[in-house]
Short mmCIF file of C-alpha atoms in Angstrom, two decimals:
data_model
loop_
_atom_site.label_atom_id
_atom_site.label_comp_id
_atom_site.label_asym_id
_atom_site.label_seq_id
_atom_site.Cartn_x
_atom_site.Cartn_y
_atom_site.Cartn_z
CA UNK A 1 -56.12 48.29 -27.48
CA UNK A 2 -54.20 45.43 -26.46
CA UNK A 3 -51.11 44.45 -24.03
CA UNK A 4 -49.74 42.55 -21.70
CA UNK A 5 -51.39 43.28 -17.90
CA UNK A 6 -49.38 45.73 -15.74
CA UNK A 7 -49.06 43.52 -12.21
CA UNK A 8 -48.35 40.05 -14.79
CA UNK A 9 -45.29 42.12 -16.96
CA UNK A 10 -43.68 43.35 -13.41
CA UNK A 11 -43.85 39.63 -12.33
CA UNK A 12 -42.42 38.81 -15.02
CA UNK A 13 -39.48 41.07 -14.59
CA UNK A 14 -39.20 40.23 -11.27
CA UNK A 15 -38.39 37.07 -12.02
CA UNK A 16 -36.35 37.47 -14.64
CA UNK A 17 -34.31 39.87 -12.12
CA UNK A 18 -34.11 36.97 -9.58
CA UNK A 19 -33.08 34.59 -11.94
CA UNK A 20 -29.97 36.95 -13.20
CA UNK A 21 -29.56 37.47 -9.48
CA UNK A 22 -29.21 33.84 -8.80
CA UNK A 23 -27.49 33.13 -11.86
CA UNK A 24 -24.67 36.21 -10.42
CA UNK A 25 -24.87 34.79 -7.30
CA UNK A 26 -24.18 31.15 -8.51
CA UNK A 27 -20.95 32.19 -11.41
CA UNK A 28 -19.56 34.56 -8.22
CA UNK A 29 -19.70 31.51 -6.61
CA UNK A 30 -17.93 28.88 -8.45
CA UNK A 31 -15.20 31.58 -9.70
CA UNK A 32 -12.56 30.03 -7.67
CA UNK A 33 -13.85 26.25 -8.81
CA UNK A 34 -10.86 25.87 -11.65
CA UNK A 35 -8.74 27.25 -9.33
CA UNK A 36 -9.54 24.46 -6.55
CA UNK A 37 -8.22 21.93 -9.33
CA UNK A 38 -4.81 23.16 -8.38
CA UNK A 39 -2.25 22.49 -11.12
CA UNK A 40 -1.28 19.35 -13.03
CA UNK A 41 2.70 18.28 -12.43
CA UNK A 42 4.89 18.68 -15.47
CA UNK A 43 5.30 14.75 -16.75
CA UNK A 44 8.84 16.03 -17.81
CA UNK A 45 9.95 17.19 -14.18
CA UNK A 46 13.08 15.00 -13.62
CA UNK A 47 12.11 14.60 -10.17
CA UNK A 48 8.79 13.06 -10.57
CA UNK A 49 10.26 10.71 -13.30
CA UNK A 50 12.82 9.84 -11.13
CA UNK A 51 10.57 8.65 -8.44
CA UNK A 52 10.59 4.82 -8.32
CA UNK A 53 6.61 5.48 -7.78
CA UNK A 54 6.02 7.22 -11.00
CA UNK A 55 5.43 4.96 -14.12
CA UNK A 56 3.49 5.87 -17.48
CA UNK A 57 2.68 9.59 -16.36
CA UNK A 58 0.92 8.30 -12.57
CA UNK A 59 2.25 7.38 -9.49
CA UNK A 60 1.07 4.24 -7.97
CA UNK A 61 0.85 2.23 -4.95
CA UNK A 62 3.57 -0.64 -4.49
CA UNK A 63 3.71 -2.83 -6.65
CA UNK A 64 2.69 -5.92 -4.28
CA UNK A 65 0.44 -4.20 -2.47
CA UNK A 66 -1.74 -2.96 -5.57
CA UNK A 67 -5.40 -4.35 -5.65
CA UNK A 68 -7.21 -5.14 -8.22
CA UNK A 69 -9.44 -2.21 -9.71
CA UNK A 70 -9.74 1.50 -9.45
CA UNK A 71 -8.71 2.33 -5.92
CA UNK A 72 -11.88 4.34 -4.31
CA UNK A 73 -14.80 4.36 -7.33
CA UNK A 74 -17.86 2.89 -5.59
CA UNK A 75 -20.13 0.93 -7.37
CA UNK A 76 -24.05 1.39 -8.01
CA UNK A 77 -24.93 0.46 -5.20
CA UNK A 78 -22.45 1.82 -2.47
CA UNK A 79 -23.35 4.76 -4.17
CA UNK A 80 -27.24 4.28 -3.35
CA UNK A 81 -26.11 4.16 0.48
CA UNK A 82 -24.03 6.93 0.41
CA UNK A 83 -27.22 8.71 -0.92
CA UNK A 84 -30.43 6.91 0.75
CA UNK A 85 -29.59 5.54 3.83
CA UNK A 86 -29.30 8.42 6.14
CA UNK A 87 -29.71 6.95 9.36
CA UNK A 88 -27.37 7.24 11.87
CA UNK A 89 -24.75 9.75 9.67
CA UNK A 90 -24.52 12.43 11.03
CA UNK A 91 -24.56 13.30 15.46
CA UNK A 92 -28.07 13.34 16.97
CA UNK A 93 -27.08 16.69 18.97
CA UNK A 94 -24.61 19.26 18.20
CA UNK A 95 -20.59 17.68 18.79
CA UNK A 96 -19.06 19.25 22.12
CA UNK A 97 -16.25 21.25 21.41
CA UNK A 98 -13.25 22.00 23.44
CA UNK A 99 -11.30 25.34 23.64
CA UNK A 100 -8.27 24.61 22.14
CA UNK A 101 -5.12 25.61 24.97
CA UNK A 102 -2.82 26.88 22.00
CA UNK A 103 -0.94 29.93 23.42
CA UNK A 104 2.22 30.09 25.33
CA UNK A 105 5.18 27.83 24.27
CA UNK A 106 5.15 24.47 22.89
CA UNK A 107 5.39 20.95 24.94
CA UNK A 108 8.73 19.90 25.18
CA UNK A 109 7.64 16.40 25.62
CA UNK A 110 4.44 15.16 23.19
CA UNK A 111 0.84 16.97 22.67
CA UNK A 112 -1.61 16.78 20.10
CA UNK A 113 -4.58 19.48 19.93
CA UNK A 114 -7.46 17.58 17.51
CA UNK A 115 -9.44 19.96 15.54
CA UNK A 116 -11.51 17.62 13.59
CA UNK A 117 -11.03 15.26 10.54
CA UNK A 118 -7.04 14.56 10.03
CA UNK A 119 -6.64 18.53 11.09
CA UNK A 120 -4.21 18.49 14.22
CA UNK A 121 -1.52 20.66 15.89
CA UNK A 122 1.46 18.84 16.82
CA UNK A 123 3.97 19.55 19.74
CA UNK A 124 7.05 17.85 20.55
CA UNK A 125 10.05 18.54 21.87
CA UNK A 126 9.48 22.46 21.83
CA UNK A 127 8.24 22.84 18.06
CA UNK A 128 5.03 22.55 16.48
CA UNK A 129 4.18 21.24 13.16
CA UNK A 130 -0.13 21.58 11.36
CA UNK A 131 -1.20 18.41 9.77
CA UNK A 132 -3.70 18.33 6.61
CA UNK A 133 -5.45 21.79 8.52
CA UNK A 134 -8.88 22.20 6.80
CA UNK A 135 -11.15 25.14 7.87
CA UNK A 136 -13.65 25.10 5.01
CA UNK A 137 -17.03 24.91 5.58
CA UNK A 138 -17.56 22.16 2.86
CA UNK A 139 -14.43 19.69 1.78
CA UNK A 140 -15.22 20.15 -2.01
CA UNK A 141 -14.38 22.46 -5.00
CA UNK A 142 -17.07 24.31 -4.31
CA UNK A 143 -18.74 26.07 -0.80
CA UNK A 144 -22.45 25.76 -2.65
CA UNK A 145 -21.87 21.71 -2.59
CA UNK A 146 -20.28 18.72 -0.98
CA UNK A 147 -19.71 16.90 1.99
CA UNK A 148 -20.70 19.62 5.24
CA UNK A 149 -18.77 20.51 8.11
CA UNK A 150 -20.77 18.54 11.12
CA UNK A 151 -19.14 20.81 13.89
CA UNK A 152 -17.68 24.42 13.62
CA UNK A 153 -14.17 24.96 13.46
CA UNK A 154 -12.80 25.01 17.28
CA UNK A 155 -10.11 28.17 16.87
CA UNK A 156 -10.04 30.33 14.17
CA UNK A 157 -6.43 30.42 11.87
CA UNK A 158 -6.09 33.58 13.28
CA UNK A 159 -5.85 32.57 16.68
CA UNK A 160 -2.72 29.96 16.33
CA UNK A 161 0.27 30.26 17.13
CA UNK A 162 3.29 30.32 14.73
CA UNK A 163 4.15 27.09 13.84
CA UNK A 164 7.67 25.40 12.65
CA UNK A 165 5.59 23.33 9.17
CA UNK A 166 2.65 22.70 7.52
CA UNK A 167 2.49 19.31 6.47
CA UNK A 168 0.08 17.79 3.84
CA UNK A 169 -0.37 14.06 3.19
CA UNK A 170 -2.20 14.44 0.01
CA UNK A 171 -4.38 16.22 -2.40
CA UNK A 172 -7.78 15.10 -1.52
CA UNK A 173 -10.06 17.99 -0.50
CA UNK A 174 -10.66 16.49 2.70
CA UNK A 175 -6.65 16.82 3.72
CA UNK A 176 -5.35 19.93 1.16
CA UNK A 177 -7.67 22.74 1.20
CA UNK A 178 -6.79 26.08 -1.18
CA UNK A 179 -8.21 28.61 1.42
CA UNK A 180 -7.44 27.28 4.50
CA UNK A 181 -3.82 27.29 2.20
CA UNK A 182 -3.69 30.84 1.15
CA UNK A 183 -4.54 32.00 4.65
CA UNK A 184 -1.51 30.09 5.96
CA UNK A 185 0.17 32.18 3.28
CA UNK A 186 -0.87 35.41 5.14
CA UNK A 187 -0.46 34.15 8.79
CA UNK A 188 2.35 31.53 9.26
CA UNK A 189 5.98 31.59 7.68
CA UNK A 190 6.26 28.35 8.10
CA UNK A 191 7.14 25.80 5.24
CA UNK A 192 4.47 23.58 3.75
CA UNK A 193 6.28 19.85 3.45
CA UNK A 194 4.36 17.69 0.48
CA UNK A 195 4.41 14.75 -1.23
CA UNK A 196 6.02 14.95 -4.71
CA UNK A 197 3.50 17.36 -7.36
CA UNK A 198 1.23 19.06 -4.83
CA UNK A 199 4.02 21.86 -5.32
CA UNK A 200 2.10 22.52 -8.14
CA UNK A 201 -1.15 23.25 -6.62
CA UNK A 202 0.76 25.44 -3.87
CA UNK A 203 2.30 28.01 -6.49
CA UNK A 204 -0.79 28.44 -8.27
CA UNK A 205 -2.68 29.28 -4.63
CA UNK A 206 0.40 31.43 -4.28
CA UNK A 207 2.72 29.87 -1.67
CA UNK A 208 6.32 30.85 -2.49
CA UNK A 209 8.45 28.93 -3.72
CA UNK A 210 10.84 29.24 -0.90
CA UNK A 211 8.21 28.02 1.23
CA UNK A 212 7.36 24.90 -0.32
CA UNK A 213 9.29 21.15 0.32
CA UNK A 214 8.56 18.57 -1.55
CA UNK A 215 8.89 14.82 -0.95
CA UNK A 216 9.34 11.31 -2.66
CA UNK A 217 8.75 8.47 -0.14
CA UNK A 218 11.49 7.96 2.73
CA UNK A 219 12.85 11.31 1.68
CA UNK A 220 13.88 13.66 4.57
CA UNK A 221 13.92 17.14 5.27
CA UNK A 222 15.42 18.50 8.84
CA UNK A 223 13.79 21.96 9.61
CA UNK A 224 15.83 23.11 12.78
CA UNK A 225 15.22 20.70 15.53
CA UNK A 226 12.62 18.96 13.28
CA UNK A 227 13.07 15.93 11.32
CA UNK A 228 9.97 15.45 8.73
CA UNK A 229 10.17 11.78 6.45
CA UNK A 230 6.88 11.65 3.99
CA UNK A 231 6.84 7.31 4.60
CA UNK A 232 4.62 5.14 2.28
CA UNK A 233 0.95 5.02 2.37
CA UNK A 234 -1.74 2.63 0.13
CA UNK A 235 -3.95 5.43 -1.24
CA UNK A 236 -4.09 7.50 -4.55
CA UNK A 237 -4.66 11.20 -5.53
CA UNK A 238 -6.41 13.73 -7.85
CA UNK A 239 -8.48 17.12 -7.42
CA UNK A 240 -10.33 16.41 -11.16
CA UNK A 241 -11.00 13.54 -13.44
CA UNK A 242 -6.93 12.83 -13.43
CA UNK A 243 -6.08 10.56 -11.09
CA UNK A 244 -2.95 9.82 -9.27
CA UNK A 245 -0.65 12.86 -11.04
CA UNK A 246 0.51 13.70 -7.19
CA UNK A 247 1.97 11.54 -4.87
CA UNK A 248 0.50 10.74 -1.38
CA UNK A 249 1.87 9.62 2.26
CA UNK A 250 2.03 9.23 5.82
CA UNK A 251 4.21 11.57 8.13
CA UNK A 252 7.03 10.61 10.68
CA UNK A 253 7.51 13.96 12.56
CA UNK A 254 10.80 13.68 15.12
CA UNK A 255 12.38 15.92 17.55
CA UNK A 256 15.76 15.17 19.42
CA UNK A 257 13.58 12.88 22.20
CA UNK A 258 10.35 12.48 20.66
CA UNK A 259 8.40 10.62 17.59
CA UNK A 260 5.10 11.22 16.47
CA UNK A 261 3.30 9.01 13.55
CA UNK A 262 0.67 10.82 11.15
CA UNK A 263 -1.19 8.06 9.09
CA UNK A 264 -3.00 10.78 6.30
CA UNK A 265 -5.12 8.34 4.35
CA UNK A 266 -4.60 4.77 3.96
CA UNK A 267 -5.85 0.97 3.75
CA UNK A 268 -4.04 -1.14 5.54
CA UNK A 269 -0.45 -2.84 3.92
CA UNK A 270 2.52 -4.10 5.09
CA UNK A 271 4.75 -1.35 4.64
CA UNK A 272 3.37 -0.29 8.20
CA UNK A 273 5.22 -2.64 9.58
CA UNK A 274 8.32 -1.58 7.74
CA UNK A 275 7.73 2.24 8.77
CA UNK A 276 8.01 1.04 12.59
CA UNK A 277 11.15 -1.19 11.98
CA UNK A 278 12.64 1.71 10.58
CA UNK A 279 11.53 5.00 12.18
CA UNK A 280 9.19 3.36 15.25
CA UNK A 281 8.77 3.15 18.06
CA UNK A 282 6.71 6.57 18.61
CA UNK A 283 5.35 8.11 21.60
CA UNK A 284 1.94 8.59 20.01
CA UNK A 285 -0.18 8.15 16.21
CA UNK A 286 -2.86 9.72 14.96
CA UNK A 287 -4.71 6.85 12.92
CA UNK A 288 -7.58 7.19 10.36
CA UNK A 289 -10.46 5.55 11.43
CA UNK A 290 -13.65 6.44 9.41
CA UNK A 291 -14.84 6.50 6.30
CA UNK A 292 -14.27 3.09 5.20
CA UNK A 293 -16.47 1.06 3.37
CA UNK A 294 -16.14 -2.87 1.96
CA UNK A 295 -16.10 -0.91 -1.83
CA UNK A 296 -12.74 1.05 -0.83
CA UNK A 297 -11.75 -1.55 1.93
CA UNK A 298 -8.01 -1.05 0.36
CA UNK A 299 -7.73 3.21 0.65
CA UNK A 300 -9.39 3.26 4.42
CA UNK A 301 -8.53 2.00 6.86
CA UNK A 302 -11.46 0.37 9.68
CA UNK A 303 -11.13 0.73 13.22
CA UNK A 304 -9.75 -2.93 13.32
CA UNK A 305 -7.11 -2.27 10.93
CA UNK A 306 -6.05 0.88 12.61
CA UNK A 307 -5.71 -1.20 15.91
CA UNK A 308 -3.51 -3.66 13.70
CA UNK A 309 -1.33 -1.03 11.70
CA UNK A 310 -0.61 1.10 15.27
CA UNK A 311 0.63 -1.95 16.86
CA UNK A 312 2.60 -2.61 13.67
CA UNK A 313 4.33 0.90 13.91
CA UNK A 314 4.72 0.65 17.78
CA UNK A 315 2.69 3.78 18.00
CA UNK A 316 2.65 4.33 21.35
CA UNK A 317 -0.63 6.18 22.48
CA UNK A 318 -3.39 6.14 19.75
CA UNK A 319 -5.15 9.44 18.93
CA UNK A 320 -7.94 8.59 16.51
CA UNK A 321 -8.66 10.95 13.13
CA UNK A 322 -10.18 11.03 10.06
CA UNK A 323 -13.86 10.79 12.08
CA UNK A 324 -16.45 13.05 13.34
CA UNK A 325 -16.51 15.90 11.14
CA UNK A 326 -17.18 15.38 8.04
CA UNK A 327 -20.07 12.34 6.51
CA UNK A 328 -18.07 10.72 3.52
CA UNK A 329 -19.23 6.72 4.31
CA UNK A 330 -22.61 4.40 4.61
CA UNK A 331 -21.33 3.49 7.96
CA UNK A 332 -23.06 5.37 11.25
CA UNK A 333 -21.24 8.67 12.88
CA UNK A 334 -20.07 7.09 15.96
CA UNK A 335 -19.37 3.47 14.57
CA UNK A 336 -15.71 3.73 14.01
CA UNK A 337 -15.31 5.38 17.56
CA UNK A 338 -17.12 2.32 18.90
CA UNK A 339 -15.53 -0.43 16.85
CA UNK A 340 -12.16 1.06 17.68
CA UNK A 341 -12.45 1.22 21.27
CA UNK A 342 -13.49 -2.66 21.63
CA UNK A 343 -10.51 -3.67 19.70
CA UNK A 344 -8.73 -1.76 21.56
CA UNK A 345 -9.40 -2.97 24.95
CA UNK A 346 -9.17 -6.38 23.08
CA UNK A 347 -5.40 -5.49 21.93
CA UNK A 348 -4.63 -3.97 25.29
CA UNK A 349 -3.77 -0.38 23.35
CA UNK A 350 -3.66 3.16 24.74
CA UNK A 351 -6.29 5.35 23.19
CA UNK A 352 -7.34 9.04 23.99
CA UNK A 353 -10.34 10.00 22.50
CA UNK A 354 -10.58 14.41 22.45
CA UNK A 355 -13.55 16.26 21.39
CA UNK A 356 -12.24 18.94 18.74
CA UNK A 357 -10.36 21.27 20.03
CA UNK A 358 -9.14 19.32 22.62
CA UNK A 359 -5.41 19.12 23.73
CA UNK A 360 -4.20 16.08 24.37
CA UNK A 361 -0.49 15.30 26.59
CA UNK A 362 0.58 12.12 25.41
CA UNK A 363 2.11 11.84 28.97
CA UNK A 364 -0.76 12.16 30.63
CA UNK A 365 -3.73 11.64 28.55
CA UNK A 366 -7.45 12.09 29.50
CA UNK A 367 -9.45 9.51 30.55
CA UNK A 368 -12.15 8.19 28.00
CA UNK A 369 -15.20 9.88 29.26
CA UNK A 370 -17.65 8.35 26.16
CA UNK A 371 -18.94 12.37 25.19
CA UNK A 372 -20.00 10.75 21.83
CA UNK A 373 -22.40 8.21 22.71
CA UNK A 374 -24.98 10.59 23.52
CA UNK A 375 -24.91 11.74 20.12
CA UNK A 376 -25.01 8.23 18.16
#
C-alpha cells in the first residue's frame, strides 16, 4: 500500500497554513490601502473651476513659472541612486530627541516645537496652530512599505495640547497622513485649513464637514485671533496615478503682533518674493531643505535656495524642515543641514537648528550646538 509519508504531508500543511497566514496577514494589512487614496474632487465643483489655477480638470503651477516636463518623475537613473547608493542616507547613530515642552499655555510672542519632517507646533501670540503633523511609521499607502521613519515620534498625539488649526499644505503622504488625520478627529476640535480638493480626502477619513476649510491661493480665513492665507507654492499633488486633482501651498499664519511663514513643499520661484511684499516681514519660517535632487530641482527646494527664498520673504529667524526624518533623496542625511548652514553664515541669516521635539523661542533661540554631525 501506497501514500504520501506522514512527517512530508504535515510539512506540507504547515506550509500551506503559513502561507494562508501570511497571505491574512498581508490583505489585513493593505485593507485601508484604497482608503489612503483619499477621494478624487468633483471636476464639476464650482469652486475648483473657478480657481484661476484649475484648467482642463488639474491645477497647475503659474503659468511663468511652469518647467518643462513632469514636475517630480525621476529618470532611470536618479532612480538607480535612490535605490543603490546607500551611503551616507540615513544617521550613523540613533537622532537625539528632545522632550517636547508642550503643556501650559501658549507663547504670546513666537515658538516653534519641531517634531520631524514639515511636522511642527506653532505658537504665536497666545494660539497654536499643527502644520502637515505626520505620526506614521512609514509616509506611504501602506505600513508594510515605503520610505521609514529614521527617529521615533517625540510626543505622542495624545499628549498635545488643544490646538486653534490643523493646517495641511498638500496631499503628499509625507505632509497629509489619513491616521495621524482620523486621530486628530478623536483628540482636537480644531479645524483642518486645506488647499482647494483635499476636502475630499478629509470626509472620506471622516472629518466633519464643519471642521474642514478649504482654500484657493491668497484666500483667507480668520479663526479667532488667527489669520490663516494658503499663499502660492511651485509643487504639484496626487495620492495615486492622478496627478495634480488637489491644489497645494505655503502657509502665512498671523496673530495681532506676530507672523510666521510655513513653506510646505516647494522649488524655488518668484512668487516668494511677492508673498513677503505682501504678507512679510515675519518673525520666523520654517523652510524645506531636503530632499532635493538635480531631477526635481523645480519641486524642492536646496539649502541654497531656501537661504535665497527666506531672505526673499523677510523671514526673520530660519527654522529648517523637511530633513532628518524621513530618506526620500540620493543626497547624504546631514548634507542639507550642512549646505544650509554655510550659506547661511555667508548671507548673514538667523538659523536655529532643534533636534525633534525641540521647542524653539524665536526670541531667544538656541545656540547651534552641531548634535548632527556626529551622526553624518
Amino acid at each position: 500500500m501506497s501514500g504520501a509519508h506522514p512527517d512530508r504531508t504535515g510539512r506540507r500543511r504547515r506550509a500551506a497554513l503559513a502561507a494562508l497566514a501570511l497571505a491574512g496577514a498581508a490583505a489585513w494589512a493593505l485593507r485601508e490601502v484604497p482608503a489612503q487614496f483619499g477621494r478624487r474632487p468633483d471636476a464639476s465643483d464650482l469652486r475648483l473651476r473657478a480657481s484661476p489655477q484649475y484648467r482642463d480638470g488639474v491645477f497647475h503651477n503659474a503659468p511663468s513659472e511652469v518647467s518643462a516636463g513632469a514636475p517630480g518623475r525621476p529618470d532611470s537613473a536618479t532612480l538607480r541612486r535612490m535605490l543603490f547608493e546607500k551611503e551616507g542616507r540615513v544617521p550613523a547613530a540613533p537622532v537625539p530627541l528632545a522632550v517636547p515642552e508642550v503643556s501650559g499655555g501658549a507663547s504670546e510672542g513666537v515658538a516653534v516645537t519641531w517634531f520631524g519632517h514639515a511636522s511642527a507646533l506653532l505658537e504665536l501670540d497666545g494660539c497654536r496652530v499643527l502644520v502637515d503633523p505626520i505620526w506614521s511609521d512609514r509616509c506611504s499607502p501602506s505600513q508594510l512599505t515605503g520610505p521609514k521613519r529614521l527617529h521615533p515620534v517625540p510626543v505622542e498625539l495624545a499628549e498635545l495640547p488643544q490646538v486653534d488649526a490643523v493646517l495641511i499644505s498638500h496631499d503628499h503622504y509625507d505632509h497629509l497622513d489619513m491616521a495621524t488625520v482620523r486621530r486628530l478627529v478623536e483628540l482636537q476640535s480644531a479645524p483642518f485649513a486645506v488647499p482647494l480638493g483635499i476636502g475630499g480626502h478629509l470626509r472620506r477619513w471622516g472629518v466633519p464637514e464643519h471642521r474642514i476649510i478649504e482654500l484657493d491661493w491668497d484666500e483667507t480665513c480668520t479663526l479667532g485671533e488667527l489669520t490663516l492665507t494658503l499663499t502660492a507654492a511651485h509643487h504639484f499633488s496626487g495620492r495615486s496615478l492622478a496627478r495634480n486633482t488637489t491644489l497645494w501651498g505655503s502657509w502665512v499664519v498671523a496673530g495681532p503682533e506676530r507672523k510666521v511663514f510655513f513653506t510646505g513643499d516647494s522649488g524655488y520661484f518668484e512668487g516668494f518674493a511677492r508673498i513677503g511684499e505682501q504678507h512679510g516681514p515675519f518673525d520666523a519660517a520654517l523652510m524645506a531643505i531636503g530632499a532635493y535632487d538635480d531631477a526635481w530641482a523645480d519641486i524642492h527646494l536646496n539649502p541654497e535656495e531656501a537661504v535665497r527664498a527666506h531672505l526673499e520673504l523677510r523671514g526673520g529667524l530660519l527654522l529648517p524642515i523637511h530633513w532628518c526624518t524621513f530618506n526620500l533623496a540620493p543626497h547624504r542625511w546631514a548634507e542639507p543641514v550642512e549646505r544650509l548652514l554655510a550659506e547661511a553664515k555667508a548671507q548673514a541669516v538667523p538659523l536655529a537648528v532643534p533636534r525633534p521635539g525641540q521647542r524653539v523661542e524665536v526670541a531667544n533661540p538656541p545656540e547651534l550646538d552641531g548634535w548632527w554631525e556626529a551622526l553624518a
